[in-house]
Coordinates of C-alpha atoms (C1' of nucleotides) in Angstrom, one line a residue:
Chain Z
X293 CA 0.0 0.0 0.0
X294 CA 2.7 2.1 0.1
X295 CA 2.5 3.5 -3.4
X296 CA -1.0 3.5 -2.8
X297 CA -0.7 6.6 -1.3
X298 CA -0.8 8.2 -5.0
X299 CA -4.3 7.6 -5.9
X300 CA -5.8 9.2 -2.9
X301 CA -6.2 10.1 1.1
X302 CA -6.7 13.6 1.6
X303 CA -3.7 16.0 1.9
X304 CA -4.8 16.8 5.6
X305 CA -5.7 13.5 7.0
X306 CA -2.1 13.2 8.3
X307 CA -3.2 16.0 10.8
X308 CA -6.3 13.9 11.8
X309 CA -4.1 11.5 13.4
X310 CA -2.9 14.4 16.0
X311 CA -4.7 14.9 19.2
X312 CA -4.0 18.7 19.3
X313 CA -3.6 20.6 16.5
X314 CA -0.3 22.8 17.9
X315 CA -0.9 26.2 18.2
X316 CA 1.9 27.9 19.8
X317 CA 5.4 28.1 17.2
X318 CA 7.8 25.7 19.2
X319 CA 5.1 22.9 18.8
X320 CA 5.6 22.6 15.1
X321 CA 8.9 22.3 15.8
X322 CA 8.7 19.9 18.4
X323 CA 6.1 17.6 16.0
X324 CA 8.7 17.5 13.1
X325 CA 11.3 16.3 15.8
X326 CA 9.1 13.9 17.2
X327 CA 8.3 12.4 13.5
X328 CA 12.5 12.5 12.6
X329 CA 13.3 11.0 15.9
X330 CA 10.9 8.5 14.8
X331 CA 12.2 7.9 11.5
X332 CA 15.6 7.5 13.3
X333 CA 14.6 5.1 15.5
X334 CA 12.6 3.1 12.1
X335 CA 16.0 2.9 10.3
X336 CA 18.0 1.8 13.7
X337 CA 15.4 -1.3 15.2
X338 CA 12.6 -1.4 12.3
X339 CA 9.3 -0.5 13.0
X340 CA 7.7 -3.0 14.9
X341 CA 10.5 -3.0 17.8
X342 CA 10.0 0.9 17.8
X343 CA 9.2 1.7 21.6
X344 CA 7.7 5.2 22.8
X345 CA 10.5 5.7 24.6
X346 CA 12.9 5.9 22.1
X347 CA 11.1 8.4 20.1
X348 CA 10.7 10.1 23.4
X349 CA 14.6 10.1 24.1
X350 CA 15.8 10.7 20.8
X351 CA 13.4 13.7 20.3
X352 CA 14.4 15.0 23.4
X353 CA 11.4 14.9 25.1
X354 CA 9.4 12.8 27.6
X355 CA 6.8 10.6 27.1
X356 CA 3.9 12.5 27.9
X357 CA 5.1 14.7 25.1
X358 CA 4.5 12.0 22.7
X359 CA 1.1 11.1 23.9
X360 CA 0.3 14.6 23.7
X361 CA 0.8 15.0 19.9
X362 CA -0.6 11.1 18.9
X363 CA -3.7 9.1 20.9
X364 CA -1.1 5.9 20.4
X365 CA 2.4 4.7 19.5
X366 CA 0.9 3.0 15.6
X367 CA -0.2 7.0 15.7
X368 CA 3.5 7.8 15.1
X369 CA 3.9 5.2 13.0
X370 CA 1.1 6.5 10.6
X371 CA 1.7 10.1 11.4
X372 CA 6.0 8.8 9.5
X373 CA 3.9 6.9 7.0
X374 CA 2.0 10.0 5.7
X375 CA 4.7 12.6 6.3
X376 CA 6.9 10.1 4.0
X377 CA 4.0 9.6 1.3
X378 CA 3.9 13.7 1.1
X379 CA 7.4 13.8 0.2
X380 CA 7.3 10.5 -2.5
X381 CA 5.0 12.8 -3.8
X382 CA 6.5 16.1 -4.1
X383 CA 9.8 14.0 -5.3
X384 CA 7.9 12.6 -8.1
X385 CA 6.6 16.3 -8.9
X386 CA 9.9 17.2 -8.7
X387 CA 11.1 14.5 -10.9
X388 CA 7.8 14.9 -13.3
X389 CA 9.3 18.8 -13.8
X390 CA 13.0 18.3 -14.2
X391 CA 12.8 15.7 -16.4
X392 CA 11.9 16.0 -20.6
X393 CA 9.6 13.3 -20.9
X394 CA 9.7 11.6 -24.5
X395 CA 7.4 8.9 -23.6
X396 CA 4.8 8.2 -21.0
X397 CA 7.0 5.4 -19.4
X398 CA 9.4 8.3 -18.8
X399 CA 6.8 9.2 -16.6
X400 CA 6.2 5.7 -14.9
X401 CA 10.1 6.0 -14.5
X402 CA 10.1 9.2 -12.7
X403 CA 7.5 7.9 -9.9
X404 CA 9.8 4.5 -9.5
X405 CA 12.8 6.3 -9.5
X406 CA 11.6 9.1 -6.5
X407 CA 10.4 6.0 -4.7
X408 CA 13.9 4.4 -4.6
X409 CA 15.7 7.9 -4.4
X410 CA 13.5 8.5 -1.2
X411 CA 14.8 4.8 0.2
X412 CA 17.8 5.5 -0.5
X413 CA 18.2 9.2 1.3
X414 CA 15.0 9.8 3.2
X415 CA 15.2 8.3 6.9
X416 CA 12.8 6.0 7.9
X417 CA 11.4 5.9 4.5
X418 CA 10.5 2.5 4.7
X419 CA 7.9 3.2 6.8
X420 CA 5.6 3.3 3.1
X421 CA 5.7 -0.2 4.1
X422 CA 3.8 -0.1 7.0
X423 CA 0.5 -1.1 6.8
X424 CA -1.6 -1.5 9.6
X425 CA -4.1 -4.7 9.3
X426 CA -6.5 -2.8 11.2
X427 CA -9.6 -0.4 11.4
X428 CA -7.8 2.3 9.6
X429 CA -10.1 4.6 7.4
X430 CA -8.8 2.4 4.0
X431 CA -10.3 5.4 2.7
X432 CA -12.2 5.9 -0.3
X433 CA -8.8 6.2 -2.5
X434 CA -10.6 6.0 -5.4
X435 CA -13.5 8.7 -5.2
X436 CA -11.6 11.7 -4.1
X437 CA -8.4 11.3 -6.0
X438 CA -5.5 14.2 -4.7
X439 CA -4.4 16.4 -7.0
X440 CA -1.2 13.6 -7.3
X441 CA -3.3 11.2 -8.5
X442 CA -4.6 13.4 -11.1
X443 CA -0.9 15.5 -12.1
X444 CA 0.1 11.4 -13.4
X445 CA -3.5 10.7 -14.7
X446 CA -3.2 13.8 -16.6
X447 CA 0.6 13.0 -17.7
X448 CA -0.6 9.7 -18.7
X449 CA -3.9 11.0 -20.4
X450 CA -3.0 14.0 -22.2
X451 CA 0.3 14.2 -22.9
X452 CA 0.6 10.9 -24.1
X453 CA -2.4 8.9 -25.1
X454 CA -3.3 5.9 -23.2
X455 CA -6.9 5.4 -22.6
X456 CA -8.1 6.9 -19.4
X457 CA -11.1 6.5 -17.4
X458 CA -11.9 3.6 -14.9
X459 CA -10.2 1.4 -16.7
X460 CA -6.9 3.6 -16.0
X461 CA -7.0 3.8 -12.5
X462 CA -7.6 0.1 -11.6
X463 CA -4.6 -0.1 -13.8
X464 CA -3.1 2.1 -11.9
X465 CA -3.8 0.6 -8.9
X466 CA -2.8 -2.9 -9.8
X467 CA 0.4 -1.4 -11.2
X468 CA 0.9 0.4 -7.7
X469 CA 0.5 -2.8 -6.5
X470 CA 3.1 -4.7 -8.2
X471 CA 5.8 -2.1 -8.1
X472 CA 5.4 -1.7 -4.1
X473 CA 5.7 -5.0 -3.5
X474 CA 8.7 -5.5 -6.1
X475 CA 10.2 -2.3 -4.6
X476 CA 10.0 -3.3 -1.4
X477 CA 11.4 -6.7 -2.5
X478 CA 15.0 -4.7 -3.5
X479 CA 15.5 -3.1 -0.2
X480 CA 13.9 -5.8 1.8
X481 CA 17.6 -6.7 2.7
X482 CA 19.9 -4.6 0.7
X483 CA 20.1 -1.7 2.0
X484 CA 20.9 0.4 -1.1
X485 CA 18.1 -1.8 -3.2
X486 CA 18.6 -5.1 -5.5
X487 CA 19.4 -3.6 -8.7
X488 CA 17.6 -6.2 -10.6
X489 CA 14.1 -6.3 -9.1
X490 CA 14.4 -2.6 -9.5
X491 CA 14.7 -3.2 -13.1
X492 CA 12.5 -5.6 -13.3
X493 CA 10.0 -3.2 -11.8
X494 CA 10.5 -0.6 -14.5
X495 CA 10.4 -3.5 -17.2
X496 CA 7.0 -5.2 -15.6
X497 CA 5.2 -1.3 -15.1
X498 CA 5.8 -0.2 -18.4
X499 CA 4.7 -3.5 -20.2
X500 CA 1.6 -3.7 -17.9
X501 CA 0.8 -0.3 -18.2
X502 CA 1.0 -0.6 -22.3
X503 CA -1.7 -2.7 -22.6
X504 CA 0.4 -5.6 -23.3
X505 CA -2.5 -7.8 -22.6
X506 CA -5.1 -6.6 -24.8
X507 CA -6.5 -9.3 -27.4
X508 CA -4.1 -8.4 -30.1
X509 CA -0.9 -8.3 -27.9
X510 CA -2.2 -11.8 -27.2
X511 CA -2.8 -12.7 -30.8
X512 CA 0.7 -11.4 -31.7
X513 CA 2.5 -13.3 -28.9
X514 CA 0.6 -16.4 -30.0
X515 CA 1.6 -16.0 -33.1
X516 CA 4.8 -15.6 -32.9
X517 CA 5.4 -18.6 -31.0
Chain H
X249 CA 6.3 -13.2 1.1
X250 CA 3.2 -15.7 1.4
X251 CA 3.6 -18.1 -1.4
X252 CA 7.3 -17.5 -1.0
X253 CA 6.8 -20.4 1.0
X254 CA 6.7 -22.3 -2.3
X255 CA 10.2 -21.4 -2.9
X256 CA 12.0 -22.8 -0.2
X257 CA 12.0 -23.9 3.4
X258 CA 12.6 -27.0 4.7
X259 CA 9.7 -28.9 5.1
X260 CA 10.8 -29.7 8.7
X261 CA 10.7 -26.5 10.1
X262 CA 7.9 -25.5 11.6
X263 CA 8.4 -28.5 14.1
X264 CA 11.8 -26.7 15.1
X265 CA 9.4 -23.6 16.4
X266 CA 7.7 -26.2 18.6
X267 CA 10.2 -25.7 21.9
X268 CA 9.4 -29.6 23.2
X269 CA 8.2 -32.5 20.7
X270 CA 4.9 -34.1 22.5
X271 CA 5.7 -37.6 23.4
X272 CA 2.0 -38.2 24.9
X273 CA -1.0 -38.4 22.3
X274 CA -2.9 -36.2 23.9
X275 CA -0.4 -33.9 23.0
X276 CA -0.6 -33.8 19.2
X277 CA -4.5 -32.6 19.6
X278 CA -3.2 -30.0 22.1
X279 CA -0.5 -28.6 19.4
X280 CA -3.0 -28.7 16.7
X281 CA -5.8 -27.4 19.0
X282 CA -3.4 -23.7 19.9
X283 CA -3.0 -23.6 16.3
X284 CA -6.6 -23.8 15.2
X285 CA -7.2 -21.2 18.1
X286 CA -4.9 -18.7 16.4
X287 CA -5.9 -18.7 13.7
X288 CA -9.4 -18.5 15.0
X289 CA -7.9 -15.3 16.4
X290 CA -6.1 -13.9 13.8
X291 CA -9.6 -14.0 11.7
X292 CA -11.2 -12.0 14.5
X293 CA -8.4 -9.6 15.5
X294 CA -5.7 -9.6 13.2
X295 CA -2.3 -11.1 13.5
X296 CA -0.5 -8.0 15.1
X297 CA -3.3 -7.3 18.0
X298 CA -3.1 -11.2 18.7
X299 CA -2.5 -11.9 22.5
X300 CA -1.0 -14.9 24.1
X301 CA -4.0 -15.4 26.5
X302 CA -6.6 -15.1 23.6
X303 CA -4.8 -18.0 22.1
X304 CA -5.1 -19.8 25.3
X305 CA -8.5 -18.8 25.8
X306 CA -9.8 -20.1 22.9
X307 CA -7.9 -23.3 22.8
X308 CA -9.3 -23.9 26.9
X309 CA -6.2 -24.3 27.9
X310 CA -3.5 -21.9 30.0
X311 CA -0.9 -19.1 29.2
X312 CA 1.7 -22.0 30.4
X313 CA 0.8 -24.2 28.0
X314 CA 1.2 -22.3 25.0
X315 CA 4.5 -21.7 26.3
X316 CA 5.0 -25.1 26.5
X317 CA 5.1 -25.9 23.2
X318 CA 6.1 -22.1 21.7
X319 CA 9.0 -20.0 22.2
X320 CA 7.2 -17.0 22.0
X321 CA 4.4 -15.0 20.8
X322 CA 6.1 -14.8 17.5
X323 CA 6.9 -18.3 17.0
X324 CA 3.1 -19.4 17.4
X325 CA 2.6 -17.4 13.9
X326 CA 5.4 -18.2 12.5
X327 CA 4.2 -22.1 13.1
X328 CA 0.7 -21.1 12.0
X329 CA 2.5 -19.7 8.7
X330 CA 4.4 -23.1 8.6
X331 CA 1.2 -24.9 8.8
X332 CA -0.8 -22.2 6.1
X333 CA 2.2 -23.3 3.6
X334 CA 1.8 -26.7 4.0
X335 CA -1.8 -26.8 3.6
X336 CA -1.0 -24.5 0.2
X337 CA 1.3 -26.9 -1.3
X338 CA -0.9 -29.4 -0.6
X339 CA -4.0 -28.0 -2.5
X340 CA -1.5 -26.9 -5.0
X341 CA -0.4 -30.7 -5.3
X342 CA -4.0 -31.9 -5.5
X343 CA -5.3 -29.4 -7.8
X344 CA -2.5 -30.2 -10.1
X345 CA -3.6 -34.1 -10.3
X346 CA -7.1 -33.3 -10.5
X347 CA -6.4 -31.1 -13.6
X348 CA -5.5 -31.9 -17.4
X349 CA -3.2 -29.7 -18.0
X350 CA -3.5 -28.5 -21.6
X351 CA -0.8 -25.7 -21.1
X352 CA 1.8 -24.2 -18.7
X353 CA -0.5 -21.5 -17.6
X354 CA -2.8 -23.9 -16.6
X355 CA -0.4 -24.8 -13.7
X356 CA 0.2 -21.2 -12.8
X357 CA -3.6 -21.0 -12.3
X358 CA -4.2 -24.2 -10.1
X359 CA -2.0 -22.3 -8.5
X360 CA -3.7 -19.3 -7.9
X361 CA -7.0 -21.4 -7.4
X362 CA -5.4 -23.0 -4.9
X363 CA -4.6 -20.0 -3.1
X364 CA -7.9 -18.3 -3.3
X365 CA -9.7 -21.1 -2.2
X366 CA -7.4 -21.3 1.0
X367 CA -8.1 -17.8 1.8
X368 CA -11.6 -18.2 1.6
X369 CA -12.3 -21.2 3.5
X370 CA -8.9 -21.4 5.9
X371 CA -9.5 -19.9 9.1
X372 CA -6.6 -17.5 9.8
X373 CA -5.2 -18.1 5.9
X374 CA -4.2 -14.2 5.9
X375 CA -1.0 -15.4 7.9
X376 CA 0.6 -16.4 4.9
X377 CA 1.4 -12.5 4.5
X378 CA 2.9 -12.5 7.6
X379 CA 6.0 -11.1 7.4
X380 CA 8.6 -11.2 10.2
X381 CA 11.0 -8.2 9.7
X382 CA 13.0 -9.7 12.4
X383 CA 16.4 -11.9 12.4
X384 CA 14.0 -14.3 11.2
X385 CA 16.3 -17.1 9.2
X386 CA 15.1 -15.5 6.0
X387 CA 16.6 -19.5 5.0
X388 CA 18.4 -19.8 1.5
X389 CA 15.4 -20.0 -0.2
X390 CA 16.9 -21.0 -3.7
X391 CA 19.6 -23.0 -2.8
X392 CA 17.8 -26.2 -1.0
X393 CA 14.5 -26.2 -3.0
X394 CA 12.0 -27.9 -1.5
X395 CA 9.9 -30.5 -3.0
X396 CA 7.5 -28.3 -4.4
X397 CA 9.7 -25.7 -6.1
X398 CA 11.1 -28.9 -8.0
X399 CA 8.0 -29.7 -8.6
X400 CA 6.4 -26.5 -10.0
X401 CA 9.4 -26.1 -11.9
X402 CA 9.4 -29.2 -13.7
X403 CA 6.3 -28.9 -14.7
X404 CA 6.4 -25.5 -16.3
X405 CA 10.2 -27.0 -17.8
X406 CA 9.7 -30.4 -18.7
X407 CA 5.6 -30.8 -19.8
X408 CA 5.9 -27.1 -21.2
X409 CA 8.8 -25.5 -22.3
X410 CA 9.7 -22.9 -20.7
X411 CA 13.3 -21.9 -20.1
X412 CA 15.0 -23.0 -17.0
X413 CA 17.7 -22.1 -14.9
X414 CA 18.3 -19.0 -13.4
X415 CA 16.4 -17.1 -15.5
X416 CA 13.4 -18.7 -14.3
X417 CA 14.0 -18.6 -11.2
X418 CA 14.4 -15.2 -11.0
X419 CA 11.1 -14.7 -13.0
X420 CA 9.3 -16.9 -10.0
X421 CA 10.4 -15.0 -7.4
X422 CA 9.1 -11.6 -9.1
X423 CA 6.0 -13.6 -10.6
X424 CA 5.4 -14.6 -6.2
X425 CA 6.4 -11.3 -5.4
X426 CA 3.4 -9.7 -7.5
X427 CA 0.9 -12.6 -7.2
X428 CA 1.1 -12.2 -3.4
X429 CA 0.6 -8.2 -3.6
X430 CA -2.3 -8.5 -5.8
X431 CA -4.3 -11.2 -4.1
X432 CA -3.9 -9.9 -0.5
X433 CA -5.0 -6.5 -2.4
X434 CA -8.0 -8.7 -3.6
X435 CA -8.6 -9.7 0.4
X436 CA -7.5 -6.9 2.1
X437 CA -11.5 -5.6 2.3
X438 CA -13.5 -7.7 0.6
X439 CA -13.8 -11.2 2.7
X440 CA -14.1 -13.5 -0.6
X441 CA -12.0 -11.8 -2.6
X442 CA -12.1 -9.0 -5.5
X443 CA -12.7 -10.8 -8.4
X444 CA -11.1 -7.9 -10.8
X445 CA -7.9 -8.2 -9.0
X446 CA -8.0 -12.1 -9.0
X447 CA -8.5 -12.4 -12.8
X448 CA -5.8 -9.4 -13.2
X449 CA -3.6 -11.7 -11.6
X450 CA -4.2 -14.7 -13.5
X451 CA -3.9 -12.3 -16.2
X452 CA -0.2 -10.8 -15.4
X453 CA 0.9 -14.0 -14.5
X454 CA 0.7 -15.2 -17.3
X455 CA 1.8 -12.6 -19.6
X456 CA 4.8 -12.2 -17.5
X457 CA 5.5 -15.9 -17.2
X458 CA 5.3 -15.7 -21.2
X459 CA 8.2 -14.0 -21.4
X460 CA 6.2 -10.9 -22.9
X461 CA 9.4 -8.8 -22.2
X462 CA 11.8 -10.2 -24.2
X463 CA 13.2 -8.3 -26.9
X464 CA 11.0 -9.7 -29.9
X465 CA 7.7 -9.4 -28.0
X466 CA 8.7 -5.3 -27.1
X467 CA 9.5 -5.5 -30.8
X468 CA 5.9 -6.6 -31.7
X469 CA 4.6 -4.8 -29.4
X470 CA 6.1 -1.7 -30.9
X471 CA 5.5 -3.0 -34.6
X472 CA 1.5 -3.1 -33.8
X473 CA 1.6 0.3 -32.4
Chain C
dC200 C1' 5.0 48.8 29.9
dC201 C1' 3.9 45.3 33.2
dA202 C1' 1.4 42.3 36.6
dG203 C1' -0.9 38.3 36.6
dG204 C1' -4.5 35.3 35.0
dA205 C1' -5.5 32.0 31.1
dT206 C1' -4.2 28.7 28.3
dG207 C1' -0.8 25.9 25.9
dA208 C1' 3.2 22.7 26.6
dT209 C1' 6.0 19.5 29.3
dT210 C1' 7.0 16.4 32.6
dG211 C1' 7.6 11.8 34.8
dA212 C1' 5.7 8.9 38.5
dA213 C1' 1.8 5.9 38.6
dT214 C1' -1.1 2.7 36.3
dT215 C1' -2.4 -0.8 33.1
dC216 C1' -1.6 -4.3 29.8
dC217 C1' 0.8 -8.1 28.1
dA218 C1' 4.6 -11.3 27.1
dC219 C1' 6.8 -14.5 29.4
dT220 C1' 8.6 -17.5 33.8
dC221 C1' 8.3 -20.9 37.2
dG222 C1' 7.2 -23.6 41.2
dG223 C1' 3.5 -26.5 42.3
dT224 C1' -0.2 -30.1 41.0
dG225 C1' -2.3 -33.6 38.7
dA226 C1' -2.1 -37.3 34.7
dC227 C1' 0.0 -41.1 32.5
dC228 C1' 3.2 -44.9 32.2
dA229 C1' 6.3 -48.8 33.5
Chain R
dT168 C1' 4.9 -46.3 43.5
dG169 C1' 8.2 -43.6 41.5
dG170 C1' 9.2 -41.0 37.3
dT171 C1' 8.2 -38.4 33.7
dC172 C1' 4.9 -35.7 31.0
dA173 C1' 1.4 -31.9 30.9
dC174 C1' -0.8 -28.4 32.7
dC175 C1' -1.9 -24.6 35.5
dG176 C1' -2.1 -19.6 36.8
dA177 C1' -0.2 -16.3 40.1
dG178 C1' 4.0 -13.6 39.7
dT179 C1' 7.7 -10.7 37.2
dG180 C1' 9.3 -7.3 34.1
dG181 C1' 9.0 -4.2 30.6
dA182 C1' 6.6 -1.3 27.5
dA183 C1' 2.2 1.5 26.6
dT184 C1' -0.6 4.9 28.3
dT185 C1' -2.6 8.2 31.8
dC186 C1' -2.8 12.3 34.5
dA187 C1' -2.1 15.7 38.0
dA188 C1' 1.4 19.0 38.8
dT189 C1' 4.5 22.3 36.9
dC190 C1' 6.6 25.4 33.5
dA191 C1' 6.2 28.6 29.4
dT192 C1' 4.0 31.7 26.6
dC193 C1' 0.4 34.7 25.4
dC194 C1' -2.9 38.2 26.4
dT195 C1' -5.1 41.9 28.6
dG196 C1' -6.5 45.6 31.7
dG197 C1' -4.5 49.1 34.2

DNA sequence: CCAGGATGATTGAATTCCACTCGGTGACCA
DNA sequence: TGGTCACCGAGTGGAATTCAATCATCCTGG
């Protein structure tokens, strides 16, 4: 589900996960800490054997602190999750800009390519990993795409011309699918990512995504072997 | 990870969770009994807010006695994982014999049949995505191939002919890694299973099995376009 | 410009919950 | 009847969470 963070979840919902919204300055402050110590902490023990008290220590703060910012300690955890979502995204906007896109894979390349930049450099980013099998929201992703969701719709629509509509975004979301799990497969022990599932990822995405399954794709395949 | 379990792992391991072998009968029922009561469990409340007295509870038995026969909280999914696997290769197994396979993609789906029915009528079948990011063994998967890798390989090598080696092992483990993604996605709400995402699956599989990527399929690909 | 109340922010000892231990008790076997 | 085997469940320890007290900052009337 990391990925997954594309297609929807409002931009705010991060913010529902706080118990008070911080009003005086040093609080921001103090929230952003409390998320890097976190992230530290991720990178150092993973994030199931993440303890309170470690954010708590490495933040600088005490406990109470923590509990005063997030109702519990998966909170944090979704509170990191979000925070490193926003960032994929505004990486791959980043990315999207910089880069002279010839094709609409270039595009699909620019989204995998932020994703492993950020697992690479951002700390804690593995946290996009982190999916709570629980009563979380699960959101409508769908219904009220972000603006993300629609900046690479649009890319995909417009610019180039693959066939948008429904059929686009359960593509998408079966694509999202795939490359988070083979993603996640590269850095699940190498630390700098397996080259060749990251590859592979690229390869798989831009096949999928060009329709390579369509009846004639089929028919030509068949014939030719 | 979940039908990673294909790939590897000795089929003796789960017994080395088990932290004293039963000698008495009574004992076998009582081993069985914990596991049934997990995964009970893990159907109600997930397999991360499982507790060791639940477990108990619902097996009628004491917090000692799971300890008896587990190591820790961990080891009791790991064993029900074990247990989820072997039940998986098993169908697989069956359904492969109870099918005439007409071609190699008819294996892959007895395959993903197999899997689908498990996680509709297994109690606690989700475990299989349980995923211990832990010094968990993470065993040399490729190097002592179970009987079941050799035997899904043969068949997609010798009755089809498909290229071996490497190459195709490779391709499995990416083929697993996406399988698993996109039929927990297709039971991550929906209790019987999102049909679309099933049939995708098939669907991707198969292409991707195919060898769709290699260079003369792009080149049709891009001929036909 | 400032006293001092109001409200936000922080603290950490106390509490609760849960994994895990262990000495004691009954059940089977030879 | 002695010797294991199984089982039990109160007890221990550590981590999560609470909360009443304290400190910091803001605000306002004089």
């Amino acid at each position: 589900m990391s990925l997954g963070g594309l297609l929807g979840e409002e931009a705010g919902a991060a913010l529902q996960q706080v118990r008070t919204e911080p009003i005086q300055q040093r609080s921001a402050a103090r929230l952003s800490g409390l998320l890097d110590a976190a992230a530290a902490v991720v990178d150092e023990v993973g994030f199931d054997r993440i303890t309170t008290a470690m954010i708590a220590e490495r933040a600088g703060a005490s406990i109470g602190t923590v509990y005063r910012y997030y109702p519990d300690r998966v909170a944090v955890l979704h509170a990191l999750h979000e925070r490193a979502v926003v960032r994929f995204r505004q990486r791959v906007v980043d990315e999207l800009g910089a880069s002279t896109l010839t094709s609409w894979w270039d595009a699909v390349d620019c989204v995998v390519t932020a994703f492993v930049g950020l697992y690479r450099s951002e700390p804690g980013f593995r946290i996009v990993n982190f999916d709570d099998r629980d009563g979380a929201p699960a959101a409508d992703a769908v219904a009220d795409a972000d603006f993300f969701a629609r900046r690479l719709a649009d890319v995909l629509v417009n610019e180039f011309d693959l066939p948008g509509g429904d059929d686009l975004i359960f593509r998408l979301e079966v694509a999202v699918e795939m490359a988070d799990a083979l993603l996640a497969r590269a850095f699940h022990t190498d630390p700098v990512g397996d080259e060749r599932f990251i590859a592979e990822c690229r390869l798989v995405l831009r096949n999928y995504l060009d329709g390579f399954y369509s009846p004639q794709a089929l028919n030509l395949l068949a014939d030719a072997s």
